[in-house]
Every structure is written in C-alpha cells, then in structure tokens.
Tab-separated table of C-alpha atoms in Angstrom:
chain	number	residue	atom	x	y	z
I	1	UNK	CA	80.422	56.824	84.594
I	2	UNK	CA	77.272	57.272	86.830
I	3	UNK	CA	73.598	55.696	85.861
I	4	UNK	CA	72.750	59.748	86.128
I	5	UNK	CA	75.130	60.643	83.677
I	6	UNK	CA	74.365	57.931	81.077
I	7	UNK	CA	71.369	58.887	81.071
I	8	UNK	CA	71.554	62.683	80.024
I	9	UNK	CA	69.839	62.748	76.911
I	10	UNK	CA	70.213	66.444	76.060
I	11	UNK	CA	73.084	69.259	77.074
I	12	UNK	CA	76.494	68.679	78.293
I	13	UNK	CA	78.235	67.560	81.164
I	14	UNK	CA	78.956	71.015	82.537
I	15	UNK	CA	74.733	71.349	82.040
I	16	UNK	CA	74.447	68.644	84.091
I	17	UNK	CA	76.597	69.904	86.460
I	18	UNK	CA	74.538	73.281	87.122
I	19	UNK	CA	71.713	71.538	87.321
I	20	UNK	CA	72.956	69.243	90.280
I	21	UNK	CA	74.602	71.692	92.244
I	22	UNK	CA	71.158	73.761	91.914
I	23	UNK	CA	69.148	70.955	93.214
I	24	UNK	CA	71.567	70.356	95.711
I	25	UNK	CA	70.833	74.018	97.252
I	26	UNK	CA	67.362	73.380	96.685
I	27	UNK	CA	66.639	70.149	98.446
I	28	UNK	CA	68.985	71.252	100.947
I	29	UNK	CA	66.933	74.021	101.930
I	30	UNK	CA	70.616	75.618	101.788
I	31	UNK	CA	70.694	79.552	102.379
I	32	UNK	CA	72.556	82.896	101.716
I	33	UNK	CA	76.527	82.079	103.150
I	34	UNK	CA	75.885	78.054	103.621
I	35	UNK	CA	78.918	75.884	102.539
I	36	UNK	CA	78.548	73.329	99.447
I	37	UNK	CA	80.570	70.045	99.233
I	38	UNK	CA	83.598	71.182	97.320
I	39	UNK	CA	84.557	70.096	93.155
I	40	UNK	CA	85.953	66.835	94.155
I	41	UNK	CA	82.928	65.423	96.498
I	42	UNK	CA	80.349	66.806	93.842
I	43	UNK	CA	82.708	64.881	91.064
I	44	UNK	CA	82.429	61.866	92.753
I	45	UNK	CA	78.516	61.986	93.466
I	46	UNK	CA	77.859	62.560	89.433
I	47	UNK	CA	81.031	60.430	87.870
I	48	UNK	CA	82.055	63.228	85.891
I	49	UNK	CA	85.757	64.790	86.069
I	50	UNK	CA	87.467	67.863	88.221
I	51	UNK	CA	87.212	69.644	85.074
I	52	UNK	CA	83.743	69.587	84.358
I	53	UNK	CA	82.974	70.101	88.005
I	54	UNK	CA	85.303	73.250	87.951
I	55	UNK	CA	83.800	74.832	84.974
I	56	UNK	CA	80.184	74.489	86.495
I	57	UNK	CA	81.161	75.927	89.328
I	58	UNK	CA	82.624	79.089	87.193
I	59	UNK	CA	79.168	79.330	85.369
I	60	UNK	CA	77.228	79.068	88.618
I	61	UNK	CA	79.983	81.898	90.316
I	62	UNK	CA	79.457	83.770	86.877
I	63	UNK	CA	75.553	83.845	86.987
I	64	UNK	CA	76.439	85.321	91.064
I	65	UNK	CA	74.873	82.121	92.426
I	66	UNK	CA	77.544	80.371	94.271
I	67	UNK	CA	80.266	82.234	95.670
I	68	UNK	CA	84.075	80.813	95.028
I	69	UNK	CA	87.399	81.332	96.333
I	70	UNK	CA	91.192	79.986	97.039
I	71	UNK	CA	91.365	78.055	100.039
I	72	UNK	CA	87.927	77.491	101.030
I	73	UNK	CA	84.283	75.846	100.037
I	74	UNK	CA	82.188	77.064	97.875
I	75	UNK	CA	79.585	79.128	99.289
I	76	UNK	CA	75.507	80.330	98.457
I	77	UNK	CA	75.502	83.967	96.953
I	78	UNK	CA	73.529	86.557	97.863
I	79	UNK	CA	71.914	88.168	94.611
I	80	UNK	CA	73.523	91.350	93.362
I	81	UNK	CA	71.659	92.811	90.342
I	82	UNK	CA	75.194	92.132	88.137
I	83	UNK	CA	73.493	89.540	85.743
I	84	UNK	CA	70.123	91.400	85.154
I	85	UNK	CA	72.787	94.430	84.771
I	86	UNK	CA	74.991	93.010	82.076
I	87	UNK	CA	71.784	91.816	80.237
I	88	UNK	CA	70.533	95.287	80.105
I	89	UNK	CA	73.990	97.060	79.025
I	90	UNK	CA	74.308	93.956	76.026
I	91	UNK	CA	70.039	94.576	75.357
I	92	UNK	CA	71.497	98.820	75.098
I	93	UNK	CA	74.332	98.083	73.402
I	94	UNK	CA	72.689	95.736	70.552
I	95	UNK	CA	69.515	97.636	69.855
I	96	UNK	CA	67.057	95.085	71.503
I	97	UNK	CA	66.193	97.650	73.589
I	98	UNK	CA	66.096	101.631	73.590
I	99	UNK	CA	66.666	103.374	77.176
I	100	UNK	CA	62.885	105.048	77.049
I	101	UNK	CA	62.257	101.466	77.553
I	102	UNK	CA	64.329	101.209	79.854
I	103	UNK	CA	63.418	104.505	81.872
I	104	UNK	CA	59.856	103.121	81.645
I	105	UNK	CA	60.262	100.333	83.128
I	106	UNK	CA	62.238	102.371	86.267
I	107	UNK	CA	58.987	105.088	86.190
I	108	UNK	CA	56.549	101.650	86.965
I	109	UNK	CA	58.932	100.031	89.134
I	110	UNK	CA	60.436	102.826	91.509
I	111	UNK	CA	56.754	104.605	91.959
I	112	UNK	CA	56.068	101.543	93.648
I	113	UNK	CA	59.803	101.741	95.876
I	114	UNK	CA	58.837	105.100	96.859
I	115	UNK	CA	55.020	104.469	98.118
I	116	UNK	CA	56.540	101.258	99.975
I	117	UNK	CA	59.991	103.673	101.580
I	118	UNK	CA	57.475	105.752	103.241
I	119	UNK	CA	55.870	103.077	104.598
I	120	UNK	CA	58.507	101.309	105.801
I	121	UNK	CA	61.792	102.982	105.782
I	122	UNK	CA	63.635	103.160	108.576
I	123	UNK	CA	65.481	105.938	110.789
I	124	UNK	CA	68.403	104.785	108.908
I	125	UNK	CA	66.935	105.466	105.470
I	126	UNK	CA	65.267	108.410	105.961
I	127	UNK	CA	68.528	109.935	106.849
I	128	UNK	CA	69.987	108.640	103.680
I	129	UNK	CA	67.749	109.720	101.013
I	130	UNK	CA	67.775	112.816	103.038
I	131	UNK	CA	71.047	113.005	103.215
I	132	UNK	CA	71.778	112.107	99.067
I	133	UNK	CA	69.041	114.882	98.210
I	134	UNK	CA	70.679	116.951	99.940
I	135	UNK	CA	74.088	115.911	98.596
I	136	UNK	CA	72.433	116.279	95.092
I	137	UNK	CA	71.972	120.227	96.083
I	138	UNK	CA	75.781	120.654	97.450
I	139	UNK	CA	77.213	119.085	94.174
I	140	UNK	CA	75.139	120.422	92.178
I	141	UNK	CA	77.770	122.278	89.850
I	142	UNK	CA	79.333	119.292	89.894
I	143	UNK	CA	78.236	116.466	87.676
I	144	UNK	CA	79.762	113.941	88.403
I	145	UNK	CA	79.269	114.285	92.011
I	146	UNK	CA	75.928	114.756	91.301
I	147	UNK	CA	75.097	111.761	89.253
I	148	UNK	CA	76.821	109.612	91.837
I	149	UNK	CA	73.802	110.954	94.255
I	150	UNK	CA	70.990	110.919	91.882
I	151	UNK	CA	71.971	107.157	91.808
I	152	UNK	CA	72.706	106.746	95.487
I	153	UNK	CA	69.870	108.692	96.399
I	154	UNK	CA	66.567	106.096	94.219
I	155	UNK	CA	69.022	103.312	95.384
I	156	UNK	CA	68.095	104.364	98.850
I	157	UNK	CA	64.359	104.873	98.336
I	158	UNK	CA	64.940	101.188	96.893
I	159	UNK	CA	66.486	99.950	99.958
I	160	UNK	CA	63.762	101.537	102.310
I	161	UNK	CA	61.086	99.790	100.434
I	162	UNK	CA	62.169	96.729	102.268
I	163	UNK	CA	61.293	94.910	98.926
I	164	UNK	CA	65.012	92.910	97.962
I	165	UNK	CA	63.925	91.763	94.579
I	166	UNK	CA	62.392	95.606	94.064
I	167	UNK	CA	65.960	96.883	95.523
I	168	UNK	CA	68.128	94.241	94.066
I	169	UNK	CA	65.951	95.331	90.147
I	170	UNK	CA	66.934	99.040	90.888
I	171	UNK	CA	70.552	98.605	91.714
I	172	UNK	CA	70.709	96.582	87.859
I	173	UNK	CA	69.978	99.990	86.478
I	174	UNK	CA	73.112	101.245	87.720
I	175	UNK	CA	75.551	101.151	84.853
I	176	UNK	CA	73.018	102.837	82.369
I	177	UNK	CA	72.249	105.395	84.617
I	178	UNK	CA	75.891	106.155	84.828
I	179	UNK	CA	75.806	106.656	81.451
I	180	UNK	CA	72.802	108.033	81.059
I	181	UNK	CA	71.501	110.447	83.951
I	182	UNK	CA	74.533	112.929	83.177
I	183	UNK	CA	72.817	113.585	79.750
I	184	UNK	CA	69.324	113.843	81.533
I	185	UNK	CA	70.856	116.823	83.908
I	186	UNK	CA	72.659	118.055	80.669
I	187	UNK	CA	68.540	118.223	79.291
I	188	UNK	CA	68.118	121.028	81.933
I	189	UNK	CA	71.237	123.210	81.175
I	190	UNK	CA	69.432	126.343	83.183
I	191	UNK	CA	69.961	127.156	86.364
I	192	UNK	CA	66.342	127.588	86.699
I	193	UNK	CA	65.623	123.974	85.297
I	194	UNK	CA	68.287	122.493	87.888
I	195	UNK	CA	66.953	124.115	90.530
I	196	UNK	CA	63.695	122.811	90.133
I	197	UNK	CA	64.736	119.370	89.772
I	198	UNK	CA	66.796	119.678	93.180
I	199	UNK	CA	64.025	121.163	94.879
I	200	UNK	CA	62.002	118.149	93.854
I	201	UNK	CA	64.450	115.982	95.001
I	202	UNK	CA	64.096	117.307	98.379
I	203	UNK	CA	60.236	116.752	98.596
I	204	UNK	CA	60.669	113.101	97.382
I	205	UNK	CA	62.850	112.582	100.278
I	206	UNK	CA	61.252	114.922	102.813
I	207	UNK	CA	57.611	112.776	101.994
I	208	UNK	CA	59.077	109.795	102.133
I	209	UNK	CA	60.787	110.958	105.787
I	210	UNK	CA	57.632	112.193	107.157
I	211	UNK	CA	55.874	108.672	106.333
I	212	UNK	CA	53.837	110.370	103.750
I	213	UNK	CA	53.355	107.225	101.081
I	214	UNK	CA	50.380	109.657	98.911
I	215	UNK	CA	53.070	112.263	98.357
I	216	UNK	CA	56.140	110.507	97.829
I	217	UNK	CA	53.944	108.212	95.339
I	218	UNK	CA	52.994	111.881	93.211
I	219	UNK	CA	55.983	113.783	94.125
I	220	UNK	CA	58.344	109.945	92.298
I	221	UNK	CA	55.660	110.205	89.547
I	222	UNK	CA	56.539	114.454	89.024
I	223	UNK	CA	60.098	113.581	89.004
I	224	UNK	CA	59.977	111.323	86.253
I	225	UNK	CA	58.124	113.787	84.645
I	226	UNK	CA	60.033	116.802	85.212
I	227	UNK	CA	63.633	115.235	85.394
I	228	UNK	CA	63.351	112.050	83.107
I	229	UNK	CA	60.867	111.222	80.866
I	230	UNK	CA	60.768	114.511	79.115
I	231	UNK	CA	64.540	113.956	78.121
I	232	UNK	CA	64.680	110.648	77.309
I	233	UNK	CA	61.571	110.491	75.549
I	234	UNK	CA	63.571	112.601	73.117
I	235	UNK	CA	67.037	110.949	73.167
I	236	UNK	CA	65.236	107.496	72.378
I	237	UNK	CA	63.341	109.317	69.566
I	238	UNK	CA	66.521	111.018	68.085
I	239	UNK	CA	68.492	107.370	68.170
C-alpha cells in the first residue's frame, strides 16, 4: 500500500480516491470533456483496489463531476443542476425548506437574469423567449403544455443572461416547478386573471427582446407579484 494511503487518518479509501481524482483534475487544469486516467491507472497510483476506484468513479459520476461509460475513458463532466435539483426536492419533501422559500430565492435570482438577459441576449435567445411566451398564450387551456412552456420561458431567460451559474441554478428548480407551477396557474382560475398573466409574460419577453433592462427588471418583479408570490405565500402558510 502506498505512503499516501497509509497516511490517511480520516475518511475511507473511497473518500481518499475521490479526493485524488478531484486533485488530478485541478492540478492538470482539465476542462469539460477532457479525459481522465482509467480506474486501473488511479488504482495503481494510489495503491488501492479497482473496486475502490470503481466506487469512487461512481460517486463522482453521481455528483456529475465526471462522465463514465462502458468502453471509454472517464471525462470531466459539465455542470447540469441535477445534484442541486435532487437536494431541493429532498429539502422540500422533508420540510427542511418551504415552497415559499424556494420561490423567494427564485425571485431574487430571476430579477437578475431578466436584467442581464436584456443586456446580453442573442437574437436566438430573444426568439426563444418570445416564442415560449406566445406558446403559453396558444396553449393557455392545456395546463401541461402551459406549464412546460412556462418553465422553458424562465430557463430561456436564465440562459440568455450569459451567466452559467445562474442558468444552472434556475434549471435545478425544474422538478419543483413541474410539480408546483400548475398549482400557481390553478390559483388564477378566471379567464381575466390568466389573460392578464399571459399578457405580462409577453411584455417581459418583449422588454428583453427590446434590450430594455429597466423594463425587463420591472416586468419580472411584477411577474412574481401577480402570478407567483401571492399564491405560494398562501400555500406556504397553509402547510
């Protein structure tokens, strides 16, 4: 067994192997898509079994830090929000955080994404954002389609912000939104209420398309006031 493994005074061999792979990525300045040595190479270097390295690789893959697959070398993975999403789902399901708290964080982040999107958006971004707003109106009577386009609308704005971390965090709310956005729409059951909210989505989309960051920020703030904040505040109080 190597000196490195004998020197471990805390944590398991798998923990040590996980740290070693992370250290390798940092020390070699590896980027997304770059390949890593295989299980055997790391096992020999660290003086551990292949079973230990297999478990370490599985742990890193579950955390979306590496991509592994049969017949190819492991690669450095891109962040995708899935780990955060799982944590958020667990936190809500176990009452560690409320939906109101989730939506409060969303509001804080999405005010910034709207502002940045208006400044940085590409023409393709603008088309996607406006397209989802129009699709929401077209599918206003279909709650499933309405929810899908509503979520995609917010993700498109976050993507247009040009901030990868903001986009990743917004995407990580998707599973919570898939379950809870329909409740927000059901809370606005009258035709007039829904028409007003759909119109507000279109105004927000147009402000971003017009590169009007002041209007985009104001419209996103209004969006949370009229279409999300009140229904979820009541829901959070109820539970």
